[in-house]
mmCIF file of C-alpha atoms and ligand atoms in Angstrom:
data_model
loop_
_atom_site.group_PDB
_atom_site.id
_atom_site.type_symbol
_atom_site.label_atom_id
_atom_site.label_comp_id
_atom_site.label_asym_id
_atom_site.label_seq_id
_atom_site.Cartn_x
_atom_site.Cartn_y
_atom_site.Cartn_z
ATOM 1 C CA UNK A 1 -21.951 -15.936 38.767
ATOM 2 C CA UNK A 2 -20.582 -16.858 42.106
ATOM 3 C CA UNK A 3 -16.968 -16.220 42.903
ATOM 4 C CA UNK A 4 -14.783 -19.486 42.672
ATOM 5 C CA UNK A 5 -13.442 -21.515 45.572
ATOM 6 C CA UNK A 6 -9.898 -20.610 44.729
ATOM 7 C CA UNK A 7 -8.285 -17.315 43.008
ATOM 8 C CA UNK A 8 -6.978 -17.387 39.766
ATOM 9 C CA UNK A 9 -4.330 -15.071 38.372
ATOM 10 C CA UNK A 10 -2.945 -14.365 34.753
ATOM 11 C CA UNK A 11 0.397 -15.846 34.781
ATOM 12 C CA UNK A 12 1.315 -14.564 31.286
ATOM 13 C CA UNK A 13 0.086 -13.019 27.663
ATOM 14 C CA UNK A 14 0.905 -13.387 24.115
ATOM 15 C CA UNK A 15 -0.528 -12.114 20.708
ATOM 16 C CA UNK A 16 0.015 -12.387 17.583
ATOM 17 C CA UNK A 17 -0.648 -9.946 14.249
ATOM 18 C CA UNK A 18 -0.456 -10.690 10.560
ATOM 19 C CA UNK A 19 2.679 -9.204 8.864
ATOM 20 C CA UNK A 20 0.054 -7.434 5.834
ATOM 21 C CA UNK A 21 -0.929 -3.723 6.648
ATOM 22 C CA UNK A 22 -4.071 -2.517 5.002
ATOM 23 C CA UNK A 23 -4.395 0.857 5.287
ATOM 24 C CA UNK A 24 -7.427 3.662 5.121
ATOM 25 C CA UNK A 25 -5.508 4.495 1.712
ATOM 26 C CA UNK A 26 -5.647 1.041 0.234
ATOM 27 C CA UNK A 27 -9.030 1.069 1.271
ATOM 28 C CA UNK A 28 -9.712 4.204 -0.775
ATOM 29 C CA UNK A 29 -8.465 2.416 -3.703
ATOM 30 C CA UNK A 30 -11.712 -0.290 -3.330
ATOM 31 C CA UNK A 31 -14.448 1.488 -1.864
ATOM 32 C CA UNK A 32 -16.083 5.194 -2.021
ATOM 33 C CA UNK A 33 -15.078 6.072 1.145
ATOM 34 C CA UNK A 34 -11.822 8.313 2.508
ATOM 35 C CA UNK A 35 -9.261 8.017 4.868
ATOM 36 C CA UNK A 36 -11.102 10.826 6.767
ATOM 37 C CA UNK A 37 -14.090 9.275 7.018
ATOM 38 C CA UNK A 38 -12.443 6.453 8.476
ATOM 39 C CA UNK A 39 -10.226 7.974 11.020
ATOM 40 C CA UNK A 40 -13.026 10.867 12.351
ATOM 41 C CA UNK A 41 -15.892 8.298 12.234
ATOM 42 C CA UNK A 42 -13.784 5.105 13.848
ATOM 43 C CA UNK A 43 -10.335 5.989 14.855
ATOM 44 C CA UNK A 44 -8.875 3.255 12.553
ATOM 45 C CA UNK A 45 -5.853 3.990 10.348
ATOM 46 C CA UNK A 46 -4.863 0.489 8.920
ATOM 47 C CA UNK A 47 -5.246 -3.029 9.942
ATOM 48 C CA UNK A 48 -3.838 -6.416 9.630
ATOM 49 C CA UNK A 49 -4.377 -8.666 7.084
ATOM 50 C CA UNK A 50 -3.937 -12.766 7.548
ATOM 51 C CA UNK A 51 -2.192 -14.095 4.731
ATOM 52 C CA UNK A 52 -3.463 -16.702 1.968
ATOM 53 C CA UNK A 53 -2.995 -20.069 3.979
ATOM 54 C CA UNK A 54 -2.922 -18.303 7.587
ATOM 55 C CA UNK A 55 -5.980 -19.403 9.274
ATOM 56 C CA UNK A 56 -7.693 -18.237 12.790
ATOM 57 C CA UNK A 57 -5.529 -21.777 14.243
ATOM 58 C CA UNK A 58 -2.386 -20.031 12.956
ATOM 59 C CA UNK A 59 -2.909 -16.835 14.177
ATOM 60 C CA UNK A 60 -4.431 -18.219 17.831
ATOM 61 C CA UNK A 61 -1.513 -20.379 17.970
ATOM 62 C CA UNK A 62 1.373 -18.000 17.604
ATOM 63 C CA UNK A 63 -0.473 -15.461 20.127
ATOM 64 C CA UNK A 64 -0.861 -18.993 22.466
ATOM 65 C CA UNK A 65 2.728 -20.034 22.552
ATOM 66 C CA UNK A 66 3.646 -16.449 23.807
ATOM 67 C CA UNK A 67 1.101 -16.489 26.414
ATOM 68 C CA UNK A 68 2.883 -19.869 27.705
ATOM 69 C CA UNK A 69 6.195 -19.122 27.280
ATOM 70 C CA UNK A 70 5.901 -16.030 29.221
ATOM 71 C CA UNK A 71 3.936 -18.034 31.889
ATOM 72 C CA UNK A 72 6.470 -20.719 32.008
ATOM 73 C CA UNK A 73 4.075 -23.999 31.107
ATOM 74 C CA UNK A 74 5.074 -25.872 28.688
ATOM 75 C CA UNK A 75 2.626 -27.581 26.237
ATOM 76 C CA UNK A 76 2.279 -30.777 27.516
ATOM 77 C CA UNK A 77 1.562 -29.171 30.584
ATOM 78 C CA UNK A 78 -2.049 -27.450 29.720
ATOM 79 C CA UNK A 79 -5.404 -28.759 30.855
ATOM 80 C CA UNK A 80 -7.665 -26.478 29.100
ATOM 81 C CA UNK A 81 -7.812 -24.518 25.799
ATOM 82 C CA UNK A 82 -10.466 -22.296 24.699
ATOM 83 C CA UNK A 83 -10.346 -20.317 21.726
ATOM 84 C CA UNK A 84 -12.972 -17.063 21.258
ATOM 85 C CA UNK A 85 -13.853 -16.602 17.669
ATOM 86 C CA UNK A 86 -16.763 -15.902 15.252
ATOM 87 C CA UNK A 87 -14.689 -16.934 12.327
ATOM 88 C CA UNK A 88 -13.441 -20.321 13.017
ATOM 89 C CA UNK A 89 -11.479 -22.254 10.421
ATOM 90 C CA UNK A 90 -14.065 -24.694 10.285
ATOM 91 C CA UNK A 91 -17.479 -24.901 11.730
ATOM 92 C CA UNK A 92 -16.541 -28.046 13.328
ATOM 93 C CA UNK A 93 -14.203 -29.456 15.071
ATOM 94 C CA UNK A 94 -13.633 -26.365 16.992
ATOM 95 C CA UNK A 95 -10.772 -23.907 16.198
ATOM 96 C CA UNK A 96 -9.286 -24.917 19.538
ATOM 97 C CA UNK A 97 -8.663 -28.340 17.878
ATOM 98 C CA UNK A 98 -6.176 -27.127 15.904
ATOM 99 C CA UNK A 99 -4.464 -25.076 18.511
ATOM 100 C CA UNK A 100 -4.079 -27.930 20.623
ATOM 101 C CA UNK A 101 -2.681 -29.839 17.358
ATOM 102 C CA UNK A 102 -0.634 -26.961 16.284
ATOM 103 C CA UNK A 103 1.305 -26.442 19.830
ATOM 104 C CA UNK A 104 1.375 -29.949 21.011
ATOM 105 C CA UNK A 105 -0.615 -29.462 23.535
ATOM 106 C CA UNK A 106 -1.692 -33.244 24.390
ATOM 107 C CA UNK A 107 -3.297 -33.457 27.449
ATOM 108 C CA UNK A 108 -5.501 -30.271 27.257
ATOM 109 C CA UNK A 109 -9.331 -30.372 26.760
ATOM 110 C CA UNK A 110 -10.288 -27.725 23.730
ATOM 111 C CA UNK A 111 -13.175 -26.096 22.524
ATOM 112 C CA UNK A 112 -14.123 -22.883 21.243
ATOM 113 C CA UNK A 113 -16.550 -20.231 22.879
ATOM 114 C CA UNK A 114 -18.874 -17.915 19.998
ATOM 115 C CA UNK A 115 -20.275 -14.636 22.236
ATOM 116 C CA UNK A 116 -18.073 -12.108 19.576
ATOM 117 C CA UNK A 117 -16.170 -9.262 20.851
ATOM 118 C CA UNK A 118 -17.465 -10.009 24.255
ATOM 119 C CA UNK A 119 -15.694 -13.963 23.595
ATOM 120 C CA UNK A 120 -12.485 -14.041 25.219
ATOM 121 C CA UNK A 121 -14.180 -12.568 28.633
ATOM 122 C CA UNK A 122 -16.546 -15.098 28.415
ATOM 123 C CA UNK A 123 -13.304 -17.844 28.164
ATOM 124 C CA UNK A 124 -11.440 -16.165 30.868
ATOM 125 C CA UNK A 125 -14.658 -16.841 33.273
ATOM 126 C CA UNK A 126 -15.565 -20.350 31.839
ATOM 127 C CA UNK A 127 -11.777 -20.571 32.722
ATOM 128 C CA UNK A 128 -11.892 -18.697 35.895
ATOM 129 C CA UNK A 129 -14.698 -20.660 37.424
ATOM 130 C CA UNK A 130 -12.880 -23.793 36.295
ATOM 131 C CA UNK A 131 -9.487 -23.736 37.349
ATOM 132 C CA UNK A 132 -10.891 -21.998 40.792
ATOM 133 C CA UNK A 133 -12.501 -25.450 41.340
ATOM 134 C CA UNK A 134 -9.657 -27.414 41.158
ATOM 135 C CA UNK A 135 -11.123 -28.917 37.776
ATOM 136 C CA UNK A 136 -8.115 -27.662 35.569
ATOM 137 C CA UNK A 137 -4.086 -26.874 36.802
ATOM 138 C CA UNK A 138 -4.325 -24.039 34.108
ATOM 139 C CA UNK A 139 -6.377 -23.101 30.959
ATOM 140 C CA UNK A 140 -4.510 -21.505 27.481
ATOM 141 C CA UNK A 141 -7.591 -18.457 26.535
ATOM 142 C CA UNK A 142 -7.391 -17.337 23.406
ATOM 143 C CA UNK A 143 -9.271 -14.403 21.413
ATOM 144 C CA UNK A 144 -8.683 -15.392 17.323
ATOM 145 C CA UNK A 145 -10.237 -13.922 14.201
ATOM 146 C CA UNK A 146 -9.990 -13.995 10.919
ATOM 147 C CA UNK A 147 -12.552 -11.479 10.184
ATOM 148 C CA UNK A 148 -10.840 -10.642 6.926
ATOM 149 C CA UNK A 149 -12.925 -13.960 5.593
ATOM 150 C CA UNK A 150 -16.208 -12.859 6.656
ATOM 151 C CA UNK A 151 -16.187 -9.265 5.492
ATOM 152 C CA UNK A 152 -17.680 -8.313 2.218
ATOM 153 C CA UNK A 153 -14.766 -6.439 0.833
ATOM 154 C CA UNK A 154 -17.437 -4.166 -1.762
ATOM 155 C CA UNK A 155 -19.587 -3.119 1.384
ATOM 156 C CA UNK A 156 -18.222 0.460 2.702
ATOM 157 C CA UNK A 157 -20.485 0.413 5.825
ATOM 158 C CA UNK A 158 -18.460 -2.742 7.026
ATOM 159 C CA UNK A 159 -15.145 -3.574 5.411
ATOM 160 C CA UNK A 160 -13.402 -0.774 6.893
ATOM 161 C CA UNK A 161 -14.121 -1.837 10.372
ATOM 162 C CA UNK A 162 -12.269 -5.059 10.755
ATOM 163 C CA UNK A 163 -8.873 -7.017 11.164
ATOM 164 C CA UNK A 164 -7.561 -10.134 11.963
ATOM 165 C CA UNK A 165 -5.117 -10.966 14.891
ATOM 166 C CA UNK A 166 -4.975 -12.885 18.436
ATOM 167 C CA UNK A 167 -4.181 -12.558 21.863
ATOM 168 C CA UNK A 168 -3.953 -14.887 24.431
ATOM 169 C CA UNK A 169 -3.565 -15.573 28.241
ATOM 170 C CA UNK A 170 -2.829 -18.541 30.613
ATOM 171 C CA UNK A 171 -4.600 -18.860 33.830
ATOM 172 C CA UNK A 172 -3.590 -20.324 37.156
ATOM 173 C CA UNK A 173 -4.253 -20.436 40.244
ATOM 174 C CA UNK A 174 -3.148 -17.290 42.316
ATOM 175 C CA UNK A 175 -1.503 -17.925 46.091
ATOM 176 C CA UNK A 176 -0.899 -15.704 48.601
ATOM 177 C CA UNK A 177 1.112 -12.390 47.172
ATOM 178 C CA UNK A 178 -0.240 -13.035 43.615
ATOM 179 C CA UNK A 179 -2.302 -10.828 41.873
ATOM 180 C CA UNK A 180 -5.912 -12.252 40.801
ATOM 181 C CA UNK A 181 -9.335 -11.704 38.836
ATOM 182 C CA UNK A 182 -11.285 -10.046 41.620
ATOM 183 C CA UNK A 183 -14.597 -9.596 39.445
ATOM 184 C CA UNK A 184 -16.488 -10.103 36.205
ATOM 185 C CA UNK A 185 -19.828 -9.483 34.795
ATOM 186 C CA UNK A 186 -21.038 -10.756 31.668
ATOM 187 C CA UNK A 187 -24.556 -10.596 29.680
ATOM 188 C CA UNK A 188 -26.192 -11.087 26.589
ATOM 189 C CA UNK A 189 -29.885 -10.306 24.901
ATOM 190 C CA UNK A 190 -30.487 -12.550 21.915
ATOM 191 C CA UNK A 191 -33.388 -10.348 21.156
ATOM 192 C CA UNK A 192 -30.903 -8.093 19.334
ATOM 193 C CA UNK A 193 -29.129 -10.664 17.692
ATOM 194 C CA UNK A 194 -30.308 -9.587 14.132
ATOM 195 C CA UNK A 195 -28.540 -6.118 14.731
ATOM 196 C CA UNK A 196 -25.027 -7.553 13.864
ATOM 197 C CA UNK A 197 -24.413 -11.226 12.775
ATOM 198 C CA UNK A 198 -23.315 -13.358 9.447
ATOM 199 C CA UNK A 199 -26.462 -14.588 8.114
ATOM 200 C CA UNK A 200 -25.185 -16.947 5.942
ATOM 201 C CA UNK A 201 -23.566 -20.473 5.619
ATOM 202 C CA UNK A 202 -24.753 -21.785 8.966
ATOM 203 C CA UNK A 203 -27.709 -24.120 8.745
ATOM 204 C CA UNK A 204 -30.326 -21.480 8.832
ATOM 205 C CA UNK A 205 -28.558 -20.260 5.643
ATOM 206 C CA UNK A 206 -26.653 -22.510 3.845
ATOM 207 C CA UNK A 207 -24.617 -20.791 1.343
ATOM 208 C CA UNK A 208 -25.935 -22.040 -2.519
ATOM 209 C CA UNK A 209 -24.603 -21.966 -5.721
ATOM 210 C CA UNK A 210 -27.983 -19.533 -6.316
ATOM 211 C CA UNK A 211 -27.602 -16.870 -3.327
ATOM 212 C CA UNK A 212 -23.777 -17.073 -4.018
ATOM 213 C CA UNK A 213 -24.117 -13.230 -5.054
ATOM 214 C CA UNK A 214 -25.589 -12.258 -2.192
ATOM 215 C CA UNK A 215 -22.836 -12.552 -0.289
ATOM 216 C CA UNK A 216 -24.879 -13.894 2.456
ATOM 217 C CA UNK A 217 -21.647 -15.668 5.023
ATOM 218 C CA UNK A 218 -20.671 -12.062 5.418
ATOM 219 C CA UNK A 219 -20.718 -9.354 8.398
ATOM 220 C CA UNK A 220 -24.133 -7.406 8.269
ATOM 221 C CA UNK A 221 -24.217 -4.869 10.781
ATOM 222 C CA UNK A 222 -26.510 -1.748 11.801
ATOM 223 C CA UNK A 223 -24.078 0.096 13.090
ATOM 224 C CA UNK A 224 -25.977 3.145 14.158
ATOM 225 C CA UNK A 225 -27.927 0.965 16.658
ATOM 226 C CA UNK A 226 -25.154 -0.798 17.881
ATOM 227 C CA UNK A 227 -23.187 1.914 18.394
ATOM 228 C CA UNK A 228 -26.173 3.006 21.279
ATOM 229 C CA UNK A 229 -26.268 -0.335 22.664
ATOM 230 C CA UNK A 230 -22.157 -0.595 22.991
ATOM 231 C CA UNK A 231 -22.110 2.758 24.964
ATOM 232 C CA UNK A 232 -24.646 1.949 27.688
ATOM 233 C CA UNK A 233 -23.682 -1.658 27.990
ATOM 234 C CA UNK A 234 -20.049 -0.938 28.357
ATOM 235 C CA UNK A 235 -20.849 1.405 30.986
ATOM 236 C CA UNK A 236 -23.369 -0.617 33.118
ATOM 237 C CA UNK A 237 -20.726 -3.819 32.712
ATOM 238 C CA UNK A 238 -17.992 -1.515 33.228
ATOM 239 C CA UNK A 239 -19.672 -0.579 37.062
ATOM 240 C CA UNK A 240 -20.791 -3.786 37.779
ATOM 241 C CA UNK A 241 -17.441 -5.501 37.736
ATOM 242 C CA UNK A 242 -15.887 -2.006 39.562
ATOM 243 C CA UNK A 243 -18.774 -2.294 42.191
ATOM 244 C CA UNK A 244 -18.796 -6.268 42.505
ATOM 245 C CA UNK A 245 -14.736 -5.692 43.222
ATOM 246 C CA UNK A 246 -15.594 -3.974 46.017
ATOM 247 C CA UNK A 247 -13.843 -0.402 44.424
ATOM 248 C CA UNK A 248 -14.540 2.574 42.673
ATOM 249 C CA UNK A 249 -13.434 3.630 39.169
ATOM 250 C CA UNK A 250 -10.684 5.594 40.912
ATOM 251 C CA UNK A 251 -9.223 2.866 42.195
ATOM 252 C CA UNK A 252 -9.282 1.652 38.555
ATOM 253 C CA UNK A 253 -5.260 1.868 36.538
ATOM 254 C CA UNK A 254 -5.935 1.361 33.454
ATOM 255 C CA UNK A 255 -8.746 0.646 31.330
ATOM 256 C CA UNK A 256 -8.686 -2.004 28.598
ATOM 257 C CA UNK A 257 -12.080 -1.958 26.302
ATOM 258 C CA UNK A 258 -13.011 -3.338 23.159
ATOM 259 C CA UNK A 259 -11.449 -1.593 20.304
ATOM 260 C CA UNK A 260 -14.833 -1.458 17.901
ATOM 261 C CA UNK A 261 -14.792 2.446 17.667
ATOM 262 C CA UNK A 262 -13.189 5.606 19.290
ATOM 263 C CA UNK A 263 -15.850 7.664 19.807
ATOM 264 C CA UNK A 264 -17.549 4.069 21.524
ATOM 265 C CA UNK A 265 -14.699 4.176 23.485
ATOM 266 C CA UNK A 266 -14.608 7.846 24.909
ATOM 267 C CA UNK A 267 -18.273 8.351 25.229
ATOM 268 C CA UNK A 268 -17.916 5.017 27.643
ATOM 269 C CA UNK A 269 -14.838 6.570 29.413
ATOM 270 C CA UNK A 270 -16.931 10.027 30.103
ATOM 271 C CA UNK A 271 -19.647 7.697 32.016
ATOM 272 C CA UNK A 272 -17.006 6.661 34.136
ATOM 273 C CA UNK A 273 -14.753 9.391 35.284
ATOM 274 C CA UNK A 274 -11.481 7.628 34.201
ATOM 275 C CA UNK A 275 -9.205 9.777 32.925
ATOM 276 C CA UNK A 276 -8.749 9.692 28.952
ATOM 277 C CA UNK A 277 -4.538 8.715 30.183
ATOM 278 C CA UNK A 278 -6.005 5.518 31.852
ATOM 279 C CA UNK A 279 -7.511 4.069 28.725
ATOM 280 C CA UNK A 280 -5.637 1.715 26.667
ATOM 281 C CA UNK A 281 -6.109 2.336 22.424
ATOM 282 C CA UNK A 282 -4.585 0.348 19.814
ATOM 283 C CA UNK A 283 -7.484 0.549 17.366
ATOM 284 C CA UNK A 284 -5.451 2.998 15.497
ATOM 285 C CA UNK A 285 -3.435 0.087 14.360
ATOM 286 C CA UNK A 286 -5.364 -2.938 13.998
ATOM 287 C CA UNK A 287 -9.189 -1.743 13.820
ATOM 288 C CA UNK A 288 -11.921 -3.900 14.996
ATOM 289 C CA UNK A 289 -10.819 -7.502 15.726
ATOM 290 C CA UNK A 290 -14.051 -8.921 17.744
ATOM 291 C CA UNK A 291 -13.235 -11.340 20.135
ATOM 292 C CA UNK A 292 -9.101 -10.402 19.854
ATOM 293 C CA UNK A 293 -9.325 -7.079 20.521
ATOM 294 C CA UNK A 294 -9.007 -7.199 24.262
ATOM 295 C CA UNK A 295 -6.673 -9.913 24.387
ATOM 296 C CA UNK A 296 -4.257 -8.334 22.027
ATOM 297 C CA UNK A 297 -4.462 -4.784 23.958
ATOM 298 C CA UNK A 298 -4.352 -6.643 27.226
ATOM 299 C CA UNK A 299 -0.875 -8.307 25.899
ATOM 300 C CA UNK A 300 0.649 -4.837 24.765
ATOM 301 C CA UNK A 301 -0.561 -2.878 28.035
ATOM 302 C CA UNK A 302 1.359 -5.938 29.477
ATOM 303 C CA UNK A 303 4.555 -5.988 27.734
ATOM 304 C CA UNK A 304 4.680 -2.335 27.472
ATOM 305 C CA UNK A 305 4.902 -1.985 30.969
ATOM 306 C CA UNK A 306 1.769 -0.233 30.901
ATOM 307 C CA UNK A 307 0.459 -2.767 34.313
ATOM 308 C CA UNK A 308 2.392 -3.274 37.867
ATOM 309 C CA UNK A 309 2.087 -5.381 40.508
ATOM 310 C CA UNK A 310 -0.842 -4.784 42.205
ATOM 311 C CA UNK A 311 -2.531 -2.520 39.471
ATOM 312 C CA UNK A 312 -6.246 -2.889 39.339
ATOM 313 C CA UNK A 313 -7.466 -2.613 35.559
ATOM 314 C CA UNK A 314 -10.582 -3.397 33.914
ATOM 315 C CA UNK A 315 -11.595 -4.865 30.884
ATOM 316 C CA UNK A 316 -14.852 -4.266 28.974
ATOM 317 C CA UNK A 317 -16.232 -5.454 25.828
ATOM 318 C CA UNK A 318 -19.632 -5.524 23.682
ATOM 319 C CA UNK A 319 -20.282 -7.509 20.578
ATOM 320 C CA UNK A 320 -22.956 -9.757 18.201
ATOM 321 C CA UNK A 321 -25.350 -11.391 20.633
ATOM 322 C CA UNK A 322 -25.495 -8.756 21.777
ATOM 323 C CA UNK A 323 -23.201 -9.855 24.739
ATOM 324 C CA UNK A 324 -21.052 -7.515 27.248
ATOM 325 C CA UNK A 325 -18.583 -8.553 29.176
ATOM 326 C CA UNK A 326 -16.100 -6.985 32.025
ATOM 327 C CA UNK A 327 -13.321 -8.374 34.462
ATOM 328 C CA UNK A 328 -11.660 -6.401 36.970
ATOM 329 C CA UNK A 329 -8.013 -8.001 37.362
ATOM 330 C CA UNK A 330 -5.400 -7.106 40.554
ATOM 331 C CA UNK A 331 -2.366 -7.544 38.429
HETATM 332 O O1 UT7 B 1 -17.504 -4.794 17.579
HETATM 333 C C1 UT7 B 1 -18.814 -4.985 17.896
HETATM 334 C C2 UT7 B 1 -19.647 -3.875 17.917
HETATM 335 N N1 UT7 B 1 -19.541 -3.011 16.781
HETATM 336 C C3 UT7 B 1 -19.535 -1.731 17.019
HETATM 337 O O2 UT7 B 1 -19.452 -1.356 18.143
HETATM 338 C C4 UT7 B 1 -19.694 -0.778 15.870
HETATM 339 C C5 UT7 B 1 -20.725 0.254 16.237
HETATM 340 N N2 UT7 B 1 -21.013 1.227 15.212
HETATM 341 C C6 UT7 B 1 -20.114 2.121 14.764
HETATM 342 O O3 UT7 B 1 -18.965 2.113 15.149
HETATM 343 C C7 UT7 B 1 -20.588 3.194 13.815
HETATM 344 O O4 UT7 B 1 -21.988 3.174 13.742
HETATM 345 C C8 UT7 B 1 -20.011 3.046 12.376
HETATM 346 C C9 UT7 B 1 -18.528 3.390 12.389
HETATM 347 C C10 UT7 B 1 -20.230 1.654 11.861
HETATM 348 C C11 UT7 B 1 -20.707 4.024 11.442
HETATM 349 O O5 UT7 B 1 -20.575 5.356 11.935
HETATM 350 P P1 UT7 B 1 -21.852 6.307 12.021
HETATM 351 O O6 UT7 B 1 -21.379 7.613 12.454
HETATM 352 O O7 UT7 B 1 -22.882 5.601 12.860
HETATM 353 O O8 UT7 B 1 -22.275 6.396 10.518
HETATM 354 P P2 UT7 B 1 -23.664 5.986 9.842
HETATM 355 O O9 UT7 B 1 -23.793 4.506 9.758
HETATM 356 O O10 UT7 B 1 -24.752 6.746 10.503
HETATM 357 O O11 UT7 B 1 -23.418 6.552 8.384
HETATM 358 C C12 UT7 B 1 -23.238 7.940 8.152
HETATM 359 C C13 UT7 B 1 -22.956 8.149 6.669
HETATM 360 C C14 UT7 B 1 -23.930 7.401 5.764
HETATM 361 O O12 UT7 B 1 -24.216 8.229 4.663
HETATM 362 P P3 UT7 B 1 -25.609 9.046 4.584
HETATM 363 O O13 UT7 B 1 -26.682 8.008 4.706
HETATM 364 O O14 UT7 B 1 -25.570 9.975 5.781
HETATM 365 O O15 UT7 B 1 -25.502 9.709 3.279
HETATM 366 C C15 UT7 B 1 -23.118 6.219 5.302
HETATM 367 O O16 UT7 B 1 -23.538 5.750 4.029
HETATM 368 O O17 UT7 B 1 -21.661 7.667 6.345
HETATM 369 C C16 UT7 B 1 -21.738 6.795 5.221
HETATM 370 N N3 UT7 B 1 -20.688 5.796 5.317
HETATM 371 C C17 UT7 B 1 -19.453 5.968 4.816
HETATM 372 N N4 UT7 B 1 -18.894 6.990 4.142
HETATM 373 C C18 UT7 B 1 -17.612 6.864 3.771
HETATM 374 C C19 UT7 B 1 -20.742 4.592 5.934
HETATM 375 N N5 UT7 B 1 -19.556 3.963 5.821
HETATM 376 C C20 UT7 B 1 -18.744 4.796 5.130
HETATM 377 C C21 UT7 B 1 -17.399 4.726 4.719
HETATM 378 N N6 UT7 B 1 -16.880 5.767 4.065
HETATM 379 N N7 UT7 B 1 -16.636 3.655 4.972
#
């Protein structure tokens, strides 16, 4: 994509996790597998939980009315919402619907974007490209899942993998001084899209009363093969966005990546001679939370005081699709 006429900047973050912890222990209690298993294989020691009644909207709105407090707009004020998610809270109207319903948010156009983990990258260059035009003042991103929803809670090979929570940004446009998004690369190859998806209950698939049992609207993954395809594709969107900023991954602060796997993540850092220090992990805590992940992380790095003025950092994610995604961001 070409850059946009005018720079955009990150004027503030938010997230949002469910109060529940489910830990590798509680997990032990449901499925043969072990908390060491878990934590050598993944790096994930417990993860959140949405409560009965707390949808994606819920979750996407609490992370959203951080991001705009922070940035100083108030509701009324924002043009644009889109909301990243594979498990919306209803397969139409969009997710984003609700978000603009839930914060009041009037005026603002809303839809949702479905590329996976890779989702909020894709929103925060939809919303790049349009608030660089002049099209949209500002646009509300948000990364939301529920994934708790879509996992089959008997299946070992998935369930321990995933967690629900959101994190959110608001972009504007960037004047002189300001930091800005300086470069992003995204891709996708649909010929790999059987390698991790939900098969069922879209309208390939409807969900019966007969293939009930089959559990069919759940997360089916080959995890093995994605594991190879989240390494290299990490890596080669990781250098594109570097190179296409014009810098090297020295130059690069901290690194943000999807939090699908440890060992994903350090067998990407090793490709790219940033030091282990520079690399941003909260997986630990909240395991695999698709198109969230980043968004949350970028939020903590944020309010952690992990990013200063003028900090280059990168972000980098792979998902379903597949799709990869990467931003390099002057803060
Ligand atoms: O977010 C989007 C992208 N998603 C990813 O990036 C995930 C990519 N994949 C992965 O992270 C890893 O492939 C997994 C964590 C999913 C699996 O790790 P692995 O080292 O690739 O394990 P595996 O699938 O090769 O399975 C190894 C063994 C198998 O047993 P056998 O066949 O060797 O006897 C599995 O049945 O581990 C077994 N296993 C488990 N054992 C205990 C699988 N899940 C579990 C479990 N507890 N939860």
């Amino acid at each position: 994509m070409s850059n946009s006429h005018t720079s955009v900047r990150i004027a503030g973050t938010g997230s949002y996790l469910p109060e529940r912890i489910m830990t590798n222990a509680d997990l032990e209690a449901s499925v043969d597998t072990s908390d060491e298993w878990i934590r050598t294989r993944t790096g994930i020691r417990e993860r959140r939980i949405a409560a009965e009644g707390e949808f994606t909207s819920h979750l996407a709105t609490k992370a959203g009315l951080q991001a705009l407090e922070q940035s100083g707009i108030a509701p009324a004020e924002v043009e644009m919402i889109i909301v990243a998610t594979i498990t919306p809270d209803t397969l139409t109207p969009a997710t984003a619907c609700y978000v603009q319903q839930q914060i009041g948010a009037l005026n603002a156009v809303a839809f949702d974007v479905s590329a996976a983990c890779s989702g909020f990258l894709y929103a925060m260059e939809l919303a790049r490209h349009s608030v660089g035009a002049g099209a949209f003042k500002n646009a509300l991103i948000i990364g939301a899942e529920k994934l708790s929803a879509f996992v089959d809670w008997s299946d070992r090979n998935t369930c321990v993998l995933f967690g629900d929570g959101a994190g959110a940004a608001v972009l504007v446009p960037s004047t002189n001084g300001d930091g800005k998004i300086l470069s992003s690369h995204l891709g996708t190859d649909g010929a790999q899209a059987e390698l991790l998806n939900i098969p069922g209950g879209g309208s390939a698939c409807p969900v019966t009363l007969e293939n009930a049992p089959e559990k069919l609207a759940t997360l089916a993954m080959q995890g093995r093969e994605v594991f190879k395809h989240a390494v290299n594709a990490m890596k080669r969107a990781s250098l594109e966005a570097i190179e296409s900023a014009g810098l090297t991954s020295k130059d690069i602060k901290l690194l943000i990546p999807h939090q699908a796997n440890l060992r994903i993540i350090d067998a990407t850092v090793e490709r790219l001679d940033i030091s282990r220090d520079d690399v941003f992990i909260n997986l630990d805590k909240y395991g695999n939370t698709s198109a969230a992940a980043v968004a949350i992380a970028l939020d903590e790095a944020n309010r952690q005081g992990r990013i200063a003025k003028g900090d280059k950092i990168l972000l980098v994610a792979f998902g379903a699709g597949l799709t990869w995604a990467s931003a390099v961001i002057e803060w």
